[in-house]
Amino acid sequence: EEEEEEEKGRLIKSSNSASSFTEKQTIKSKTYHFNVEGMTCASCVSGVENAIKSIQDDSMISFSVNLLSESATVVIANDSKLKPDDIANEISDFGFDCAVSKPDAMKFNVSGMVCQSCPPRIENAILKRFPNDVVSVSASELLEKVVVEMKPGTSVGARDILYAIQSLGYGCEIWNENESDEKKGRKSKLIERKYKKQFLLSVPLALPLLLMMIVFDPIDETKAFFMQKVDGNQRVSLMWIISWILATPAQFVLGYQFYARAFSAMKHKTATMDTLIAMGTSAAYFYSVYVVLKNVFSKSHDDENKHGKEDAIFFETSTVLISFVLLGKWLEARAKGKASEAIQKLVSLAPNTAIICEVINNNIEAMQIVSEREIDSNLLQRDDVVKVVPGSAFPVDGVVLSGETAADESAITGESLPVPKTKNSFVIAGTTNTFGTVFVAATNVGAERALNKIVRLVEDAQTSKAPIQARADKISAVFVPSVVALAFLSFIFWLIAVKATTSVPKSWTDDEGEFVFCFVFFVTVLVIACPCALGLATPTAVMVGTGVGAKLGILIKGGEPLEIAHDVTVVCFDKTGTLTLGKPSVVEVFCAPGTNVGIDEAQLLKIAAVAEKSSEHPLGKAIVLYVEEDRQLDVSDLSVSNFAAVPGRGLECMLRSEGRQQEKKLRVGNSDFILDDDDDGSKAISSSSSFSEIIRSCEEKGCTVVCVELDGVFLGFIALADKPRPEAQKALRALKQRNVEIAMVSGDNKAVCETIARQIGSIDYIFSQCLPRDKVNCVKELQARERKSISSSGGSSSSSSRRRTKNGKNVVAFVGDGVNDAPAMTRANIGIAVGAGTDIAMEAAGIVLVKSDIFDVVHALDLSRATFRRIEMNLFFSLGYNALGIPIAAGLLYPFVKVRLPPEVAGLAMALSSVSVVTSSLMLKRFKRCKEEEEFEDEAVVTTDNIV
């Protein structure tokens, strides 16, 4: 009893610690997307987050802000009265340019709007013409743009809206989504070119100052020339004047952007990296101006005589700092562009135009093509007939009406070999027609295409945050104020040490004076600190990792499922359709002898098939397929009524034969269902009957038995068998090599599950005869179990594996392929959908695998672990850089090495730290699939103690 109570406690604890990712998805909500411009570092992200928090609306479920993609996502409850424009205005009030993004809406360029009455006219006309199909219409005279949101599944398409606008007398054309996404790529290129241009402009200003300081100063002749006095007091040198002239445009023209953003942040009581740059360069520049003006208007030579040297100026410091920052911005923008290449490549897959055919007969067999014309692919609508020639890409998702070909789907699913396409085959937009002209009926167009859904999923994933980023965000929120405080503290510390104590030798300050000695530490601390590296550490790795996954047909829905996946200790597989092919075939038909019904094998198959026609179960479909195609039996003389499915057990209905009015009760299902007591208390099969032994014998061979009972009389059974997937054995062994335990759950009986487990191997836990609700309990039990210590044969037991098990509980991933698996996926820490094909929006799954290849589960876990390791490395570097750089800049090592870090070098280090983080993330592009041909050691197949 104590053990049972302890187990209950573990299950309850496990229940309370379920993944927040899957729980959030059960809440009915709507998501708004925003484009936010002007964010430069992690502190800017905190500013945007503070703007959203200031709304203080209880209907807001969650929000995230992404520095890399310059976007924000806000999730609110369906019944919320909060408008997206209100959120955008609040963010804009905090000093950032913000606009609402509607990625799934149809957009049109409209010419001819000449006054303020035109937009309402267009809006009202569209709403009146399509009242049941349009959600909202927004027309702008200034932008000459119309945005239309449609209800999901509507038959009204872009062409209908286009013709409606044109009928009003306006010029109209569809907004090309490909061009829109290409503009995003061009925008990143423009930003890159802008910083490159600014850096190149800064070089002629900074280089002469560096030459005067490093090259000309040690040479007596050049030094004498530049140090000659040019004012009446003989105090101001030529070098000072040249430095001032060169530094001024760098400070106020090229550096204006830093002042603007710093001032904007200051208005909202925040501080960013621009604040540090503006403070550091301004301190150096204005101190230098003060020195020059003081010497111009001074009447004495006291200062010069006192030190024996002229006062120090820092014009070269401010100019070179700005030049180095612009260099870092240029390299960072270039690296960011490479990080987002995955999206651009996906978008470019879809063709811009399509050949649409006009037909006069919708009957496929008698279809006649009247004409063909080329139109913008964004104008295609459902049921359009599209002609696709060899070598071109499919513009829509659809069904092949005629013709034969093979489609190259490698860019979408990762499938390396072309997939044959014949009549009634489904094709995916963006895949390539390799040979043969085919005619396709459009089923999914525009935003409903699989390609668009994948792009949207990857974009959403790249803008989401991993939980580990919360640690960096907490630091970023106080980073800049802390750095400013440390800079002042370092200045005050050294000033006190120099003025009020004897601990600082005079030789340290003789060359430049006491104030300048302390002042340099202040400037260096300001410019070496870099909050950008902290802000880019996580999103760059998530962006590259999810992009690599999309290329491989592995769609990871953001930072949170990625972080959970790297921690997985148990993978629980659904058996049918996941570990097995999911295509069972009839291997044996048994007719019960000695019954008063007297049916033969054909009649038994017909009775079972007519009942299973109304069922969606794979076994039922296999029986129907066997009867109609393999045996070619006619079941038109039988009909059923009052059909009722009994989940996990079978079905019940009333059977009627042609020419007979009497109906009989028919039950079809597993042996337990038929062996159970009927309503009248009798049993279809006696427990001592030889039929039970025959059924058990079939099940021990790995067959699934479907029994048939008519009016309480056992007629016989149909035995079906399913084969394991060819890659299942290697995939499971690969998981075991990665210290992951394997569980299998199935609605089949114990004998069938044991047989499949023996064939595949490497399975630690077997749960048989599970209803959908039982699968949830299986996941709970696995989550509550203590994590087992598994030795890696490859010796790859890493520190991360040991860290992952310190809490003693399992992190469970559930792998399934159907709607029945959704509850278990939701209950698991993370759900993985295998073979989703174009149904990539499965809400219960945190990771969607496009192909029906369970080895992609291994690849998904490998990719998540590689990405998370890169995030940890980036965070370690960015935190380590600041933790090490700031004390050095403050002079911690100066008493020991007598060397001070120059502000210019500190600025260069700051600029390159962000570049190094982005470059580190780009290394994920080198991720490769593991070889399926790996050699694995023989392992125990099944431990009978773990069979449930």
Short mmCIF file of N, CA, C and O in Angstrom, two decimals, residues 23 31 109 120 174 204 483 485 489 502 508 511 513 744 756:
data_model
loop_
_atom_site.label_atom_id
_atom_site.label_comp_id
_atom_site.label_asym_id
_atom_site.label_seq_id
_atom_site.Cartn_x
_atom_site.Cartn_y
_atom_site.Cartn_z
N GLU A 23 0.60 22.49 -22.92
CA GLU A 23 -0.56 22.98 -22.20
C GLU A 23 -1.05 24.29 -22.77
O GLU A 23 -2.23 24.56 -22.87
N THR A 31 -3.29 34.85 -32.47
CA THR A 31 -1.91 35.34 -32.45
C THR A 31 -1.76 36.54 -33.38
O THR A 31 -2.23 36.50 -34.52
N ASN A 109 -2.27 45.65 -54.65
CA ASN A 109 -1.87 47.01 -55.00
C ASN A 109 -2.99 47.62 -55.84
O ASN A 109 -3.34 47.08 -56.89
N PRO A 120 -13.32 53.56 -48.19
CA PRO A 120 -14.59 52.99 -47.70
C PRO A 120 -15.42 52.37 -48.80
O PRO A 120 -16.11 51.37 -48.58
N ILE A 174 -2.40 41.67 -57.75
CA ILE A 174 -2.11 40.94 -56.52
C ILE A 174 -0.74 41.32 -56.00
O ILE A 174 0.19 41.58 -56.76
N PRO A 204 38.52 56.98 -44.01
CA PRO A 204 39.35 58.17 -44.27
C PRO A 204 39.42 59.12 -43.08
O PRO A 204 40.33 59.95 -43.01
N VAL A 483 26.71 48.67 -16.21
CA VAL A 483 27.99 49.03 -16.84
C VAL A 483 28.31 50.50 -16.61
O VAL A 483 29.45 50.88 -16.31
N ALA A 485 27.31 52.33 -14.17
CA ALA A 485 27.68 52.46 -12.75
C ALA A 485 29.11 51.98 -12.51
O ALA A 485 29.88 52.63 -11.79
N LEU A 489 32.27 54.00 -11.10
CA LEU A 489 32.97 53.48 -9.92
C LEU A 489 34.46 53.30 -10.19
O LEU A 489 35.29 53.59 -9.31
N THR A 502 48.60 56.97 -1.24
CA THR A 502 49.95 56.86 -1.83
C THR A 502 50.17 55.51 -2.48
O THR A 502 51.30 55.14 -2.77
N TRP A 508 53.09 56.27 -12.64
CA TRP A 508 51.95 55.80 -13.44
C TRP A 508 51.21 56.96 -14.09
O TRP A 508 50.59 56.79 -15.14
N ASP A 511 53.03 60.69 -17.26
CA ASP A 511 52.97 60.93 -18.71
C ASP A 511 51.72 61.70 -19.14
O ASP A 511 51.78 62.48 -20.09
N GLY A 513 48.98 62.79 -16.69
CA GLY A 513 48.26 63.49 -15.64
C GLY A 513 47.29 62.57 -14.92
O GLY A 513 46.85 61.55 -15.46
N MET A 744 7.13 1.32 -26.22
CA MET A 744 6.18 1.12 -27.30
C MET A 744 4.80 0.97 -26.70
O MET A 744 4.60 0.23 -25.73
N ILE A 756 6.33 -7.91 -32.36
CA ILE A 756 6.91 -6.73 -33.03
C ILE A 756 8.17 -6.27 -32.30
O ILE A 756 9.18 -5.92 -32.92
#
